[in-house]
Tab-separated table of C-alpha atoms in Angstrom:
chain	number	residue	atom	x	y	z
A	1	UNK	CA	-76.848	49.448	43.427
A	2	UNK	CA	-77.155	51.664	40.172
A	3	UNK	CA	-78.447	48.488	37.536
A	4	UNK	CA	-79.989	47.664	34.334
A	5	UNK	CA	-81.942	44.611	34.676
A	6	UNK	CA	-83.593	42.641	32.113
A	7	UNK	CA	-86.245	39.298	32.316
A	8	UNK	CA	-85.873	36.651	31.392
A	9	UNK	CA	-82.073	36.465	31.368
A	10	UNK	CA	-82.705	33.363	29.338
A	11	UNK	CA	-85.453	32.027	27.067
A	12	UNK	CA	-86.484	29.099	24.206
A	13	UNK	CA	-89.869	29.931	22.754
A	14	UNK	CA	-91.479	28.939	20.040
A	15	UNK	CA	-92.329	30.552	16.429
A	16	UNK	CA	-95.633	32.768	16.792
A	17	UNK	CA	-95.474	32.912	20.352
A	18	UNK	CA	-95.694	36.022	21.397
A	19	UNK	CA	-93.132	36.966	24.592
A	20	UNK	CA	-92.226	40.394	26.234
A	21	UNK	CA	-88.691	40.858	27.510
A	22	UNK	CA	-88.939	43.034	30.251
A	23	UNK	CA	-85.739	45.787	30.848
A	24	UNK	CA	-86.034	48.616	34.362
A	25	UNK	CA	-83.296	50.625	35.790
A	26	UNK	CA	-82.781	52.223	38.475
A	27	UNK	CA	-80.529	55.523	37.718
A	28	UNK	CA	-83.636	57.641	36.456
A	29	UNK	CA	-81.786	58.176	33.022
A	30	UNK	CA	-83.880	59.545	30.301
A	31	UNK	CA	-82.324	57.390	27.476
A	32	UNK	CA	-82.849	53.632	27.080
A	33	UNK	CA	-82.060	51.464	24.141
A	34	UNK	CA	-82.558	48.047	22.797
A	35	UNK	CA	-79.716	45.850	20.974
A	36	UNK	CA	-79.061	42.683	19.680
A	37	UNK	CA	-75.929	41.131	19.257
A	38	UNK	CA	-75.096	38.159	17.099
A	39	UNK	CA	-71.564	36.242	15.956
A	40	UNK	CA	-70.007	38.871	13.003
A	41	UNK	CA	-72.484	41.184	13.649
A	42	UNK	CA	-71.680	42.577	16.581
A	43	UNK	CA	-74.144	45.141	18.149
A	44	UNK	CA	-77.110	46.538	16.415
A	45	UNK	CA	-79.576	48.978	17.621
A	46	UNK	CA	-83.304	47.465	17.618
A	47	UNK	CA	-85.444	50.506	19.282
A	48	UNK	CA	-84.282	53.555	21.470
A	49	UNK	CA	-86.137	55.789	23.618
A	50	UNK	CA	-85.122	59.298	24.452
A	51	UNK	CA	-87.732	59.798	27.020
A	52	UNK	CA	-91.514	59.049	28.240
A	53	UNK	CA	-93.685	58.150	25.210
A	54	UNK	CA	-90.779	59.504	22.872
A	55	UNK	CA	-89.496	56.029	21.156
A	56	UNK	CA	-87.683	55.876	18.032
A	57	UNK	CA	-86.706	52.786	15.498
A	58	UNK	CA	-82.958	51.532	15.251
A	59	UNK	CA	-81.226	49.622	12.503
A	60	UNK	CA	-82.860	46.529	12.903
A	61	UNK	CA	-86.439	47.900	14.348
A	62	UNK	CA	-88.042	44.740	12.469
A	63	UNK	CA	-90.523	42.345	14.097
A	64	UNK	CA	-90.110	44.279	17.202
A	65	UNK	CA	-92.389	46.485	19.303
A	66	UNK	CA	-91.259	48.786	23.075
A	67	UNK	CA	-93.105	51.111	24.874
A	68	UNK	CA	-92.380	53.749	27.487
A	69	UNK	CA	-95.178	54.493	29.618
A	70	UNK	CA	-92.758	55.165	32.501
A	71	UNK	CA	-88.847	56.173	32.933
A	72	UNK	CA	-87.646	53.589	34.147
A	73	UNK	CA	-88.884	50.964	32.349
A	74	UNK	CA	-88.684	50.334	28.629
A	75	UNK	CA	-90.348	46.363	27.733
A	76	UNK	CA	-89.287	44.925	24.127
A	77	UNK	CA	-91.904	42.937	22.119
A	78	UNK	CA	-91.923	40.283	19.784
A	79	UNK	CA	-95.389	39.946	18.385
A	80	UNK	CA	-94.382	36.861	16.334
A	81	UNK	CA	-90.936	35.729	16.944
A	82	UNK	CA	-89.289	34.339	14.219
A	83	UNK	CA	-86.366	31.731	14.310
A	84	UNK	CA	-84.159	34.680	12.750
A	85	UNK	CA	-84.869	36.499	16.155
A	86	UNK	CA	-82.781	34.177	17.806
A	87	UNK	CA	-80.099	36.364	19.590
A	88	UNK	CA	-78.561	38.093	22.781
A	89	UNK	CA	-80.658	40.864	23.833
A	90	UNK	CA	-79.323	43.810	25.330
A	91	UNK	CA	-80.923	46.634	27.420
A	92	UNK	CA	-79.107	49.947	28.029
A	93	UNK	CA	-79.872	53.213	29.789
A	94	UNK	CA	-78.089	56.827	29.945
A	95	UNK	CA	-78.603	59.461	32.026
A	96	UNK	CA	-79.225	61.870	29.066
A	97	UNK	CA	-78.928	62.604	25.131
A	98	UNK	CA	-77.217	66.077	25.498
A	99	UNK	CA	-77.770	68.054	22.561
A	100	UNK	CA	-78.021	64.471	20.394
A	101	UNK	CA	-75.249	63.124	21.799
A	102	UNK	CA	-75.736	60.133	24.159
A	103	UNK	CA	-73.619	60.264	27.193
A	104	UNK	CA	-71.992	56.754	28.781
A	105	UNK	CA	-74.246	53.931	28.365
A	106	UNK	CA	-75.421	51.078	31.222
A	107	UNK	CA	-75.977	47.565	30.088
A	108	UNK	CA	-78.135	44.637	31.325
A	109	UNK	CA	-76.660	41.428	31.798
A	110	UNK	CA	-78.317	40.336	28.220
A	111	UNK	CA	-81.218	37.995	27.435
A	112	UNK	CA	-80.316	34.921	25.348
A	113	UNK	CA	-83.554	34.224	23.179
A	114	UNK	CA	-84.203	30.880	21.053
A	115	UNK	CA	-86.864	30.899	18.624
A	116	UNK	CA	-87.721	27.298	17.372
B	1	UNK	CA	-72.484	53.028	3.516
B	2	UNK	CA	-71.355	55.202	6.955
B	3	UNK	CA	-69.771	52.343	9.598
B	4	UNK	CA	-67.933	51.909	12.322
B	5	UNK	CA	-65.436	48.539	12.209
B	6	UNK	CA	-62.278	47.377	13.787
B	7	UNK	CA	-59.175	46.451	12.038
B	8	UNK	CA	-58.563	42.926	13.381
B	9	UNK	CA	-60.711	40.785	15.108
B	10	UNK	CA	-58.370	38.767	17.524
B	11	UNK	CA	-55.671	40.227	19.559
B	12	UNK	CA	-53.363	38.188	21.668
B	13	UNK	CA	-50.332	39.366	23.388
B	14	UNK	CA	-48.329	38.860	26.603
B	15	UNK	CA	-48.953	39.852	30.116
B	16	UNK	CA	-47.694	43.078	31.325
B	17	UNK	CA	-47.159	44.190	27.835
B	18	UNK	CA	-49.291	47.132	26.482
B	19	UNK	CA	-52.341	46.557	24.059
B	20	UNK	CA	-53.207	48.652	21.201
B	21	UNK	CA	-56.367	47.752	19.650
B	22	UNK	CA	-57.468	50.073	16.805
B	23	UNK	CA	-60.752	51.397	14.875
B	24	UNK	CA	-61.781	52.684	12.154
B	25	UNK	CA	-64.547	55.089	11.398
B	26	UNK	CA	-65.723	56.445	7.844
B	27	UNK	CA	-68.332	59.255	9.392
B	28	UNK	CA	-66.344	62.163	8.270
B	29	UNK	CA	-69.336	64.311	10.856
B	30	UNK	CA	-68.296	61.437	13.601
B	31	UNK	CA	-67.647	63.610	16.835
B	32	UNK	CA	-67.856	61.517	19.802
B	33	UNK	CA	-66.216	57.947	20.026
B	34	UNK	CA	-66.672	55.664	22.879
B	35	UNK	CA	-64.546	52.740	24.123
B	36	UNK	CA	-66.687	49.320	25.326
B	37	UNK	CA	-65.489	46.347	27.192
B	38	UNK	CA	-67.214	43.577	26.938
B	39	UNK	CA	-66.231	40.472	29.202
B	40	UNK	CA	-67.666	36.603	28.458
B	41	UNK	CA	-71.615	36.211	29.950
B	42	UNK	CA	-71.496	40.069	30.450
B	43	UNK	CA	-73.169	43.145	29.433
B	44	UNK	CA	-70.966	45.874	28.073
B	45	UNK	CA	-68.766	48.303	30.355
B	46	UNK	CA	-68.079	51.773	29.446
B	47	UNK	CA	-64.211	52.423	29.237
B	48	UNK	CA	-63.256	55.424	28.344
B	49	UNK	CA	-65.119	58.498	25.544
B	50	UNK	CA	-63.658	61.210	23.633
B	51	UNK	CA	-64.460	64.223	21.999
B	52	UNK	CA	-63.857	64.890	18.403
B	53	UNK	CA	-62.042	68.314	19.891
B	54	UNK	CA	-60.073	66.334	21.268
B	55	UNK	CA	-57.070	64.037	19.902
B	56	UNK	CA	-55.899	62.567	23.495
B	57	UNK	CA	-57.119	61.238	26.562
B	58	UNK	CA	-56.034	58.733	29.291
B	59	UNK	CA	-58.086	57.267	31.905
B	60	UNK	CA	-57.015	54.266	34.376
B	61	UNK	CA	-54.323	52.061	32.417
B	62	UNK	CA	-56.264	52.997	29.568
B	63	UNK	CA	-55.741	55.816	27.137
B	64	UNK	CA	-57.993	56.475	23.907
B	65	UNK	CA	-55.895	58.403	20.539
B	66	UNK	CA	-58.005	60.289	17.788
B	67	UNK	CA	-56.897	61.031	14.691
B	68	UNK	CA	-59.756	62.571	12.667
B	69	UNK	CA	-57.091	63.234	9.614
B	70	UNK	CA	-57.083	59.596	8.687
B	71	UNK	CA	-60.651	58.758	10.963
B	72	UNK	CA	-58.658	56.601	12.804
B	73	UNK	CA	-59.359	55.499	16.665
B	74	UNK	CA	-57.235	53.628	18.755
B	75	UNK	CA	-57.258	51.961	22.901
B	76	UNK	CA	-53.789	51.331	24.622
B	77	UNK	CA	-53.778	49.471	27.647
B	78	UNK	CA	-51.063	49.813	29.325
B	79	UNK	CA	-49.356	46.591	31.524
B	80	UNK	CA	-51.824	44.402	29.980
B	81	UNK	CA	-53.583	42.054	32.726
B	82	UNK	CA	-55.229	39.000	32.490
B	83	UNK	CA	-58.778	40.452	33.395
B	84	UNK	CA	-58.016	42.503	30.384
B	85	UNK	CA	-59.336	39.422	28.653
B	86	UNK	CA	-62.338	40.444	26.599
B	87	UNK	CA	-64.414	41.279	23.564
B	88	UNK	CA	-63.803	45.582	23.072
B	89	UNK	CA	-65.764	47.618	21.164
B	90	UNK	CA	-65.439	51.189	19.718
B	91	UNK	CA	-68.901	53.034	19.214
B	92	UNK	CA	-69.767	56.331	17.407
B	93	UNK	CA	-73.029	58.750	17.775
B	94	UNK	CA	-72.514	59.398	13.864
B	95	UNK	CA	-72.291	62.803	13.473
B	96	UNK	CA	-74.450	63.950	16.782
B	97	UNK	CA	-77.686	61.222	16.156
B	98	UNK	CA	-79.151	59.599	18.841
B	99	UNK	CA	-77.920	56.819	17.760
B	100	UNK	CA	-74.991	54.933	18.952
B	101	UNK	CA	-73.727	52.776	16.267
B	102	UNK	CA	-70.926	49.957	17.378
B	103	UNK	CA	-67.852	48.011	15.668
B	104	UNK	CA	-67.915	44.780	15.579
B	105	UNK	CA	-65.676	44.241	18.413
B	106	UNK	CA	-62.126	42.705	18.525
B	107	UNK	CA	-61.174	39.655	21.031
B	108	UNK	CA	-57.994	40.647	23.304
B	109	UNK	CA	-56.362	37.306	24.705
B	110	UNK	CA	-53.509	37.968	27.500
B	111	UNK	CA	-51.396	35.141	27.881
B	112	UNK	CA	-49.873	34.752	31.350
């Protein structure tokens, strides 16, 4: 089954503590992508990646780190999480970014993070 | 500055009736929208996309309207159902970036 899937699908941490929220899928798509989504807010773009070792910053790329050492994976990084960190965490993946524009997007099921 | 947004946040209406949930974009260089569903616990489901060549264009139940004169973006669904239920979202590349940049969603509620 053709999935994004992203670990752990919940999490309460602890301010400083660093933690790695892991996100793999399984269509081979070039593009993957990093939100967060809070009440009023709606969706905003952390980190995207338009290929292996290409990664670019977001709208919110603050206190956050990703890699992508491989395709199909693309990790997100919190260094030092922060009690303003606390959020749903989304993963997404496309098959391409044809001439800059991104094609249908694939969501994970979300990560719900709680920094105390 | 440049956003995406949504006219009204909640939408409530009857089963079997249509829906009509609208967006608004200010991106003048805005040429591809995309339509998000987004149901409770759930990741977000592509609906439907359109072209800014476009002004028209219907998929299952669902049909997407453009009207770049007034940057204006609306979803109809048609014969509303109750797993129609959800949080939608328009989206916007802004102008060709590589960015996808998303409303802030609006709540349909079908009432049975």
């Amino acid at each position: 089954e053709a999935q994004v899937t992203q670990n752990p699908r919940y999490l309460i941490t602890v301010t400083g503590k660093k933690l790695t929220v892991t996100c793999s899928q399984n269509m081979n798509h070039e593009y993957m992508s990093w939100y967060r989504q809070d009440p009023g807010l709606g969706l905003r773009q952390i980190y995207y990646s338009m290929n292996v070792e290409v990664t670019d910053k977001g709208d919110v790329p603050e206190g956050y780190k990703v890699s992508r050492k491989e395709k199909r994976n693309f990790p997100l990084i919190l260094e030092s999480p922060s009690p303003n960190q606390t959020s749903l965490y989304f993963c997404a993946s496309s098959l391409s970014a044809d001439r800059g524009i991104i094609g249908e997007l694939f969501f994970g099921e979300g990560s719900r993070l709680t920094v105390l | 500055g440049e956003s995406v947004g949504l006219h009204l946040p909640t939408l409530s209406v009857q089963e079997g009736d249509n829906s009509i949930i609208n967006c608004a974009y200010s991106n003048s260089a805005s040429d591809y929208f995309i339509w998000y569903k987004q149901e409770s616990g759930k990741g977000p489901q592509f609906i439907i996309d359109i072209r800014s060549n476009m002004d028209k264009r219907q998929g299952q139940r669902v049909t997407v309207l453009l009207n770049k004169t007034v940057k204006h973006l609306s979803l109809q669904i048609a014969a509303t159902q109750p797993g129609d239920s959800a949080v939608y979202f328009c989206a916007d590349t802004q102008g060709g970036s590589e960015k996808l940049v998303f409303g802030k969603g609006t709540k349909l509620t079908v009432n049975p």
